[in-house]
PDB file of C-alpha atoms in Angstrom:
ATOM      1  CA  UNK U   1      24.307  16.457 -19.936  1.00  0.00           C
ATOM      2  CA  UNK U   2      20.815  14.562 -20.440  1.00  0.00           C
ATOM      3  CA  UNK U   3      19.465  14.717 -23.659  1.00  0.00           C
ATOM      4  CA  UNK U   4      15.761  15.317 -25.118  1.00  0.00           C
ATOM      5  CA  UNK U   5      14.697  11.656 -24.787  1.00  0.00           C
ATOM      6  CA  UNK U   6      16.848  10.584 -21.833  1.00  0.00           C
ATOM      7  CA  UNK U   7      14.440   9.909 -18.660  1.00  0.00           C
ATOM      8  CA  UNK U   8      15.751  10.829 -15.038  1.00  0.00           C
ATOM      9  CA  UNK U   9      15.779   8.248 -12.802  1.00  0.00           C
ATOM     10  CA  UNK U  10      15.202   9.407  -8.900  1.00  0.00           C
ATOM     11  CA  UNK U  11      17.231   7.457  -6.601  1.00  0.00           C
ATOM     12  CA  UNK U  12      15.262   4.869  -4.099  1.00  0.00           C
ATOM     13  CA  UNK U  13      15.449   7.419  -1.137  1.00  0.00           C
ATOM     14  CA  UNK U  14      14.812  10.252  -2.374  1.00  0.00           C
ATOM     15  CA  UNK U  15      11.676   9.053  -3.866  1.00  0.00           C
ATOM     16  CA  UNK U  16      10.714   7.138  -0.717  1.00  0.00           C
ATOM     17  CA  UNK U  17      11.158  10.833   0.929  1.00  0.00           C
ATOM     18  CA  UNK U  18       8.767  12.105  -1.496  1.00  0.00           C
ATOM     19  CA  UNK U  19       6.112   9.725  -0.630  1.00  0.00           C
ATOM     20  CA  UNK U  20       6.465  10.216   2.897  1.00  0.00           C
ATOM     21  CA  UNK U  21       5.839  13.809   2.799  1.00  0.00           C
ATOM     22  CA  UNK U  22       2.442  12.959   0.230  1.00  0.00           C
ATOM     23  CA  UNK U  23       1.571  10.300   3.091  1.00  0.00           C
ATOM     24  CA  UNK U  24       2.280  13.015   5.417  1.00  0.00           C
ATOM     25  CA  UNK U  25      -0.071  15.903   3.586  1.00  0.00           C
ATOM     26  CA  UNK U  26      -2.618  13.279   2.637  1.00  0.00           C
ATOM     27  CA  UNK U  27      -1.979  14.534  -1.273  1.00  0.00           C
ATOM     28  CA  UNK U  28      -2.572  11.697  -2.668  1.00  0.00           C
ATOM     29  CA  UNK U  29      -5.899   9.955  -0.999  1.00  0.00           C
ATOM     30  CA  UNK U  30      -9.384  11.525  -0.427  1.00  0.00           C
ATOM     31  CA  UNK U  31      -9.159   9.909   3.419  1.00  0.00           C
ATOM     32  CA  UNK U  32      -9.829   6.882   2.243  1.00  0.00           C
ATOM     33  CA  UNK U  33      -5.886   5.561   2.537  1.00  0.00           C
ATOM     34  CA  UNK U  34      -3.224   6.568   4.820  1.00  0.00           C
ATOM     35  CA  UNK U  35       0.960   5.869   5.097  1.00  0.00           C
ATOM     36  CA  UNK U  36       3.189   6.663   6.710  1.00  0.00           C
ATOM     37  CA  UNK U  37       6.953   5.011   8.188  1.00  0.00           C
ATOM     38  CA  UNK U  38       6.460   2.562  11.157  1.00  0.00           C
ATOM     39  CA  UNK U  39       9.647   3.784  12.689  1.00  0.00           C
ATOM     40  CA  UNK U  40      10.201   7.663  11.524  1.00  0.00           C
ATOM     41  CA  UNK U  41      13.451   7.562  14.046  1.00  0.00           C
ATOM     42  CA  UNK U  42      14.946   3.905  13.488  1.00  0.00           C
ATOM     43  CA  UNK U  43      14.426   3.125   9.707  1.00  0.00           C
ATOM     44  CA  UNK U  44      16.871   5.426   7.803  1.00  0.00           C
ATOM     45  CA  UNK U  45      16.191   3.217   4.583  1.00  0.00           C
ATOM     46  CA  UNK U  46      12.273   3.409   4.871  1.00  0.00           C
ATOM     47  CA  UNK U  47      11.742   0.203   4.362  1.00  0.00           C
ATOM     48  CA  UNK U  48       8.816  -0.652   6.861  1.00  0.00           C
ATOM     49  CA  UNK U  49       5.675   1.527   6.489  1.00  0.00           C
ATOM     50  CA  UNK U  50       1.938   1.199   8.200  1.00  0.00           C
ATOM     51  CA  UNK U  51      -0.988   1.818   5.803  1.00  0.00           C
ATOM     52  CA  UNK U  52      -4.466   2.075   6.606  1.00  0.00           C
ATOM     53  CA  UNK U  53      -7.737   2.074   4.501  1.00  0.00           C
ATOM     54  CA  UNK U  54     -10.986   2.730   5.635  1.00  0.00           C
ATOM     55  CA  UNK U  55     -13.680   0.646   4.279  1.00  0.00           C
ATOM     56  CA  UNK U  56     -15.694   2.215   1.542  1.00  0.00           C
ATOM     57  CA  UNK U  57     -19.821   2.960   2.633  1.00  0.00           C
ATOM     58  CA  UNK U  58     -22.382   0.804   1.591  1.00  0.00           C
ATOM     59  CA  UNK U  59     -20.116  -2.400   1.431  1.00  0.00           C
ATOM     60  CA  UNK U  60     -19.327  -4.956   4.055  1.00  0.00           C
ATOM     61  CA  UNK U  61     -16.307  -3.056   4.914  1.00  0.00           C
ATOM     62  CA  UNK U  62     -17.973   0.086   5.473  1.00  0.00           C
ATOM     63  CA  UNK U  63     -16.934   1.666   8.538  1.00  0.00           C
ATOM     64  CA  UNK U  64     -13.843  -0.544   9.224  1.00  0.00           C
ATOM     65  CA  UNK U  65     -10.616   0.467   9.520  1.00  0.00           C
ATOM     66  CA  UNK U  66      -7.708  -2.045   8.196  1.00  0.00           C
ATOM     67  CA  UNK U  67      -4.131  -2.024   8.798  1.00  0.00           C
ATOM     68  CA  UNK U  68      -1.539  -3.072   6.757  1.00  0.00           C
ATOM     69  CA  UNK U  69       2.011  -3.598   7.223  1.00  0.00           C
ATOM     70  CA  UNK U  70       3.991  -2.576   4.075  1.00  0.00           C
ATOM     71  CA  UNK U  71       7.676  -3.238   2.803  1.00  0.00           C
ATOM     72  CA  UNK U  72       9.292  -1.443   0.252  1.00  0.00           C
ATOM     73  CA  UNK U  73      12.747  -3.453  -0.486  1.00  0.00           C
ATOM     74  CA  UNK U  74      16.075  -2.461  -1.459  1.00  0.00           C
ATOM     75  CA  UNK U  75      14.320  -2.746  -5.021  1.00  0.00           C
ATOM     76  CA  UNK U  76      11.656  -0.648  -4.827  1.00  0.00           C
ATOM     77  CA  UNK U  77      10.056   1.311  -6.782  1.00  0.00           C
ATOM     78  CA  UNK U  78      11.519  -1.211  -9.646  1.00  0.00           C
ATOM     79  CA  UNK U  79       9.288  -3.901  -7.678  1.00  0.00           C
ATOM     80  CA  UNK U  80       6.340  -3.402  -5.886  1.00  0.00           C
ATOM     81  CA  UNK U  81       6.038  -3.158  -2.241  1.00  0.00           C
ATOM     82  CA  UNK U  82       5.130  -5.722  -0.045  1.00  0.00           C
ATOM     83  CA  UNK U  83       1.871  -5.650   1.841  1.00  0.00           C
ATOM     84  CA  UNK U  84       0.228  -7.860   4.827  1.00  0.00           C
ATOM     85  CA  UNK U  85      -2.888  -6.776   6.294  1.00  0.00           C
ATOM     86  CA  UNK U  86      -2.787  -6.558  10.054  1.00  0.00           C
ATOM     87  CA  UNK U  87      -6.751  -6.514  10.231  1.00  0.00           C
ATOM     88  CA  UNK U  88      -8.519  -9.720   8.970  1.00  0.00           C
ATOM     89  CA  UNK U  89     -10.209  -9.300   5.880  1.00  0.00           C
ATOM     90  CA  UNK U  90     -11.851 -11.381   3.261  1.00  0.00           C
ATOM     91  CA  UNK U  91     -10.871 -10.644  -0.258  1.00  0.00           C
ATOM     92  CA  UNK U  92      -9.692 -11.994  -3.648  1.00  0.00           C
ATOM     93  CA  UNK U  93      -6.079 -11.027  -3.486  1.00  0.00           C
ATOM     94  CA  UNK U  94      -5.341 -11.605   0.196  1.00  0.00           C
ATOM     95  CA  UNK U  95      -3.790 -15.401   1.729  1.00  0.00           C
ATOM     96  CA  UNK U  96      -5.031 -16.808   4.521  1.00  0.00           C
ATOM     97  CA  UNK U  97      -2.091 -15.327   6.180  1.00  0.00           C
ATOM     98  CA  UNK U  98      -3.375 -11.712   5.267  1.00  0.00           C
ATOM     99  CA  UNK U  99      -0.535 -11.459   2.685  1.00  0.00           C
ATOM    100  CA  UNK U 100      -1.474  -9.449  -0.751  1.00  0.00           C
ATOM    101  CA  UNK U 101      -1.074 -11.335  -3.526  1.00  0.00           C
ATOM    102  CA  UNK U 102       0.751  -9.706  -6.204  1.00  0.00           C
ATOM    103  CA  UNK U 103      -0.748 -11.813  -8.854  1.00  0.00           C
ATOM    104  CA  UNK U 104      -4.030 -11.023  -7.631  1.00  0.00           C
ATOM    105  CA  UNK U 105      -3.997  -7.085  -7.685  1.00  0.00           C
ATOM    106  CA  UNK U 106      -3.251  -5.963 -11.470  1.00  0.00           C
ATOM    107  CA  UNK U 107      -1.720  -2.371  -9.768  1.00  0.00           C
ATOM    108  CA  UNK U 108       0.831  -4.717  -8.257  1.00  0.00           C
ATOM    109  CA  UNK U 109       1.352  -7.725 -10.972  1.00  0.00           C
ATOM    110  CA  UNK U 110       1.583  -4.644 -13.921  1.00  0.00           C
ATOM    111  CA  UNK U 111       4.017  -2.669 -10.985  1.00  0.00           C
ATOM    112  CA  UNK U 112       5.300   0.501 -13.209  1.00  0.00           C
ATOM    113  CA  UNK U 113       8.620   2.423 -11.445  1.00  0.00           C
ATOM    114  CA  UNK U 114       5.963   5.464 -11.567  1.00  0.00           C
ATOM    115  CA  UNK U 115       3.641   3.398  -9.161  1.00  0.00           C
ATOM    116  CA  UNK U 116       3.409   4.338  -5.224  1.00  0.00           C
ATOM    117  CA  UNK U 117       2.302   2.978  -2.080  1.00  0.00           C
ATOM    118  CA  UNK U 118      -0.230   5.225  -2.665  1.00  0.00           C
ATOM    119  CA  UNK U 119      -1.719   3.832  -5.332  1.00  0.00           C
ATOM    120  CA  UNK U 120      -1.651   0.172  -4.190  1.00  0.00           C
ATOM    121  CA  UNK U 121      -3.551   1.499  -1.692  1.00  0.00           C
ATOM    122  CA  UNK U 122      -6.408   2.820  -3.440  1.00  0.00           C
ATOM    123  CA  UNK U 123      -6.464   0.138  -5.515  1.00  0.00           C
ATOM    124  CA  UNK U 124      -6.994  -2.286  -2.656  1.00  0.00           C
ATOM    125  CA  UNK U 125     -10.416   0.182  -1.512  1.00  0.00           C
ATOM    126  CA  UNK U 126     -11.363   0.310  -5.109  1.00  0.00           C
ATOM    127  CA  UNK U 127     -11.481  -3.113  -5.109  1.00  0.00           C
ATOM    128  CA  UNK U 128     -13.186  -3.297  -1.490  1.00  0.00           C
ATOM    129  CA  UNK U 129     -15.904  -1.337  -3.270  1.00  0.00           C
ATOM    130  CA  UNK U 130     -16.173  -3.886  -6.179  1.00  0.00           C
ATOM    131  CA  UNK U 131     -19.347  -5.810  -5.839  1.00  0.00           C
ATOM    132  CA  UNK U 132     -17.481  -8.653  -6.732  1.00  0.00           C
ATOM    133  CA  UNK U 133     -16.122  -8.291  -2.639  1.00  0.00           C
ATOM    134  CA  UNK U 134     -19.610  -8.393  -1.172  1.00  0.00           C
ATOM    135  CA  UNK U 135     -18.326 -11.231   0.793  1.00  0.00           C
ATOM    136  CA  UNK U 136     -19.117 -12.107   4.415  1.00  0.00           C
ATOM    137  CA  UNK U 137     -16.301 -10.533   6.770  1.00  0.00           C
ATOM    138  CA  UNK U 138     -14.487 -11.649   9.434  1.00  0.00           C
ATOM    139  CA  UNK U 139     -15.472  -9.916  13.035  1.00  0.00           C
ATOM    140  CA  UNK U 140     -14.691  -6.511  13.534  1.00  0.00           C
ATOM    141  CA  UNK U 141     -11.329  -6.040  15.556  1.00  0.00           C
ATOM    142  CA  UNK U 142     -10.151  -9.776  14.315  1.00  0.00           C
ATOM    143  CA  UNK U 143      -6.362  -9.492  13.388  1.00  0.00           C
ATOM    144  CA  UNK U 144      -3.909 -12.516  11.653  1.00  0.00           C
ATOM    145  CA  UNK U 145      -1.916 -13.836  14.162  1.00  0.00           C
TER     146      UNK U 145
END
């Protein structure tokens, strides 16, 4: 039996499961961010998601929609997914190779167990809305190879 200051630790799956069915409800954005599995039928350890964030108004990604390709490991939620834009896009914590830099998003670099896809999410449009990212953009439609 658990005691008062033992903490319950939900198994990867389980909580994997849980964030599909926010993903699936759209709890946890306000239709700015979507997820959702790549491969409901063919991935029974939901490890390869698609994500999508529509650019906030008034910025140079207003109106776009970007795709992202997202991994959650063996190891997640202990480590932080792993996310690759699809859609080009020109910001601080993305490679040329459309890769998110861990180092280069603090929601990913300060990754908490209590963290979701989610949230890395959001903080990607929050930082698309940052007038530090009023940077030129690559052409609508342009994807990484």
């Amino acid at each position: 039996m658990a005691s008062a200051g033992d903490t319950v630790v939900v198994p990867r799956n389980f909580r994997l499961l849980e964030e599909l069915e926010r993903g699936e409800k759209a709890q946890d954005q306000l239709g700015q961010v979507s997820y959702g599995l790549a491969d409901i039928d063919n991935d029974n350890m939901m490890k390869h998601w698609n994500g999508t964030i529509i650019g906030p108004g008034g910025t140079p990604f207003d109106g776009r929609i970007y795709a992202l390709r997202i991994e959650c490991g063996e190891n997640y939620p202990d480590v932080p997914p792993y996310l690759q834009f699809e859609t080009k896009v020109n910001l601080s914590c993305v490679t040329d190779q459309g890769v998110v830099d861990p180092r280069a998003l603090p929601v990913l670099s300060q990754w908490r167990r209590s963290n979701t896809i989610a949230d890395a999410l959001q903080a990607i449009y929050k930082l698309m809305a940052s007038p530090s990212s009023r940077k030129p953009q690559p052409p609508e439609g342009a994807t990484y190879a």
